[in-house]
Amino acid sequence: MIIKKSEFTISSPNVTKCPEDTKAEYAFIGRSNVGKSSLINMLCNHKGLAKTSAKPGKTLLINHFMINNEWYLVDLPGYGYAKSSKTVRNKLEQMIAQYILQRKQLVNVFVLIDIRHEQQKIDREFVDWLGESNVPFSIIFTKADKLSPAKAKSNALLWMKKLEDRWENLPPYFITSAEQKMGKDEVLDYIEQINETLV
Ligand SMILES: Nc1nc2c(ncn2[C@@H]2O[C@H](COP(=O)(O)OP(=O)(O)O)[C@@H](O)[C@H]2O)c(=O)[nH]1
Ligand SMILES: [Mg+2]
């Protein structure tokens, strides 16, 4: 898929305020600093797109971007931000959970993982929760340029392998680098494939 048009639509404080539209939505989530804004801009070939909504204050909102007038890319707030208070964290978690569980148009969640690190508890808990909740999701490993191709691949494989202690069917995964525009076609083709099943 080629993204010809990507535009910021709206930031919403909760799922009930999200756009009244039936287009398919693909949500992106991960810990803050994982490279989510960079990945979104890389996928859309649109520098500054994700930043538009990442102004202070907007990071706590659900951000919709309309892609090719056809589907929405949804930028969710990062989970587990250590610097925020427990109250803010709980509120945020509740808001994210409500969007993910209640939004009927949501067809897939992309969970972003920094490829350099071992499996972190917070990421694993989030992935387990998606699995338990029967939410379709995929893993996107970010910042692959920071490792050799072989090391990036083995880290990703090990991360996925760890899921086998609990899950029989593993989700699809992608190795990406916003810096090197790596993984772009794979992720976009995957989205296109799902979109085609929806029409
Ligand atoms: N080397 C490298 N750095 C990246 C990549 N993606 C993001 N970064 C850097 O990681 C930091 C956080 O990126 P950002 O996209 O703002 O993360 P977010 O907080 O998840 O939205 C920034 O300094 C980026 O330049 C990547 O693919 N490669
Ligand atoms: Mg960001």
Coordinates of C-alpha atoms and ligand atoms in Angstrom, one line a residue, residues 32-33 35-38 50-51 54 59 75, ligand 2:
S32 CA 6.9 6.4 25.9
N33 CA 10.2 6.8 23.9
G35 CA 9.7 5.3 18.8
K36 CA 6.0 5.5 18.1
S37 CA 5.9 9.1 16.7
S38 CA 8.9 8.3 14.5
A50 CA 2.5 12.5 14.8
K51 CA 4.1 15.5 16.4
A54 CA 2.1 15.3 20.6
T59 CA -0.1 12.9 24.8
D75 CA -2.0 7.0 18.1
Ligands
MG2 MG 5.4 10.3 20.6

